[in-house]
């Protein structure tokens, strides 16, 4: 068990390093929600998901839906590290002609299950995938990562009712509960609490965990596998920009790249071995 | 047209196990046969259109072909961003079906009239837009979008739609049907307006004016050839649609003419003049109120032929 923890923590750190280097190089992108989700993504891509980078269209694969598409840097990092495309390509984030757009495009990059960028839509799409998997008798599980601010969207609650009504126990939702959205704290802008009670009352098996404890994440994913007859929602308490002390828990770093000294300091904190020079050109 | 659609979809579901029917609480019991025969493929998602579009996209991403069905405004503008992203951006193989073209739901008021749906759907990259003229054509269209790989919007009337075709029409997406030949003028119409156009042509015939009527069932991609040929051969051109004048069939035809010939012949567009239908009543009544009845169509043609100006 100790080895698994160490392994996953290292993978999460790798994802954080890639995230900062990519965003630092492009001088644009969303570090906040990428860094807060790095541990969740590490557990999914390096432990949990039943996927095969050589067969991205394999019908029995598990699906991962990134509903909060702006956090794609960490997804790109996880896909590259899983072997879906070369790790070197990560530094082409937001460059002209590149495949790594500011929001993920399923038609461009293998491993992206669904394009995203408009918040609130991922859970409904995951429900459709889950329904199809069940009808086709496939064991595939559908994981969908959402933001806490995203839960303000009405469609999330339409999808919530649908998932429970249709007993989609092959759906696992994860809410990256980092307390922040663009303009500030979720609780100041439009409170979503009591969130656990909401999901429970909508018929979901609901858990609350520490979203930076890789073993807690592993255990939660394992535990919800035995839940039958209803979908599961894991509310993962996180810190926005986790891993870079001076950026942590600050709304301004939702969608802003660290630059100059900040970038260097961030890379140092994450002990990046290879530093990068930011591109001067505008990202696209 | 609604019953024609229900029938064709039932047949298609028998032939193709990937066909799904989704509705946001508008099955109104007419899909019961489908539901009984293919229970796993009938889904009523409740009054939650955005979620319906998302679920459709998820099904399509897993190799299914969902037909998502509601009253036209609720399957188009109500969930536009979901259509834009989940369906068009992903190029999902989802078919949207709206009943209540134009003001078929005349007495239900403006919330239920579909007067911007063509414009809005036409603006979405990759979306095919089809408005059949009558039940036989609706059947053909239901099948044609099944054979099309990609998103489509099918704009249906309801029931008691007029009959344009005595026997099964030919139907090819993007290829207009000429339902009446003539050279003095040409009417290009779509959906339920085709019948009014034919009636107008009959009226004009009595005055010795010979009018071609073109059923432009596919508004996107529009049949450029049929438009240019009509302009070449007819003395004047008008478009008729039960839709706002902005962005629909008239705009599509104007775009073709202005780019290809610079509009050589007198040309007019008939439709709602950038207004909601605030008068409520039968479709016939609303047509009269807004100048879309056969008499006014005929009068418009007489006027432009007499005037001759472009
Ligand atoms: C429908 C929609 N509205 C607004 C936005 C703009 N937007 C991008 S990220 C964001 C805040 C998201 O906050 P949250 O869901 O908490 O994500 P995280 O904190 O993980 O970044 C907003 C409002 C969007 N992408 N989609
Ligand atoms: Mg947040």
mmCIF file of C-alpha atoms and ligand atoms in Angstrom, chain A residues 32-33 36 68 70 146-150 175-182 184 186 192 238 240 254, ligand 2:
data_model
loop_
_atom_site.group_PDB
_atom_site.id
_atom_site.type_symbol
_atom_site.label_atom_id
_atom_site.label_comp_id
_atom_site.label_asym_id
_atom_site.label_seq_id
_atom_site.Cartn_x
_atom_site.Cartn_y
_atom_site.Cartn_z
ATOM 1 C CA UNK A 32 -6.032 26.736 -10.602
ATOM 2 C CA UNK A 33 -8.437 23.927 -11.414
ATOM 3 C CA UNK A 36 -6.388 21.148 -7.615
ATOM 4 C CA UNK A 68 -14.727 21.480 -16.496
ATOM 5 C CA UNK A 70 -10.678 24.579 -18.754
ATOM 6 C CA UNK A 146 -16.820 18.701 -12.379
ATOM 7 C CA UNK A 147 -16.026 21.947 -10.602
ATOM 8 C CA UNK A 148 -17.752 23.194 -7.483
ATOM 9 C CA UNK A 149 -18.698 26.432 -9.210
ATOM 10 C CA UNK A 150 -19.966 24.363 -12.110
ATOM 11 C CA UNK A 175 -16.501 17.325 -7.693
ATOM 12 C CA UNK A 176 -13.234 19.183 -7.380
ATOM 13 C CA UNK A 177 -14.345 21.232 -4.389
ATOM 14 C CA UNK A 178 -11.662 23.923 -4.343
ATOM 15 C CA UNK A 179 -14.001 26.635 -3.022
ATOM 16 C CA UNK A 180 -13.214 29.026 -5.853
ATOM 17 C CA UNK A 181 -14.643 29.986 -9.202
ATOM 18 C CA UNK A 182 -13.520 32.847 -11.479
ATOM 19 C CA UNK A 184 -14.020 34.559 -5.993
ATOM 20 C CA UNK A 186 -18.268 29.965 -4.432
ATOM 21 C CA UNK A 192 -23.927 25.488 -3.359
ATOM 22 C CA UNK A 238 -9.224 20.425 -2.575
ATOM 23 C CA UNK A 240 -7.112 25.582 -5.841
ATOM 24 C CA UNK A 254 -7.917 30.587 -11.829
HETATM 25 MG MG1 LIG C 2 -13.862 25.664 -8.138
#
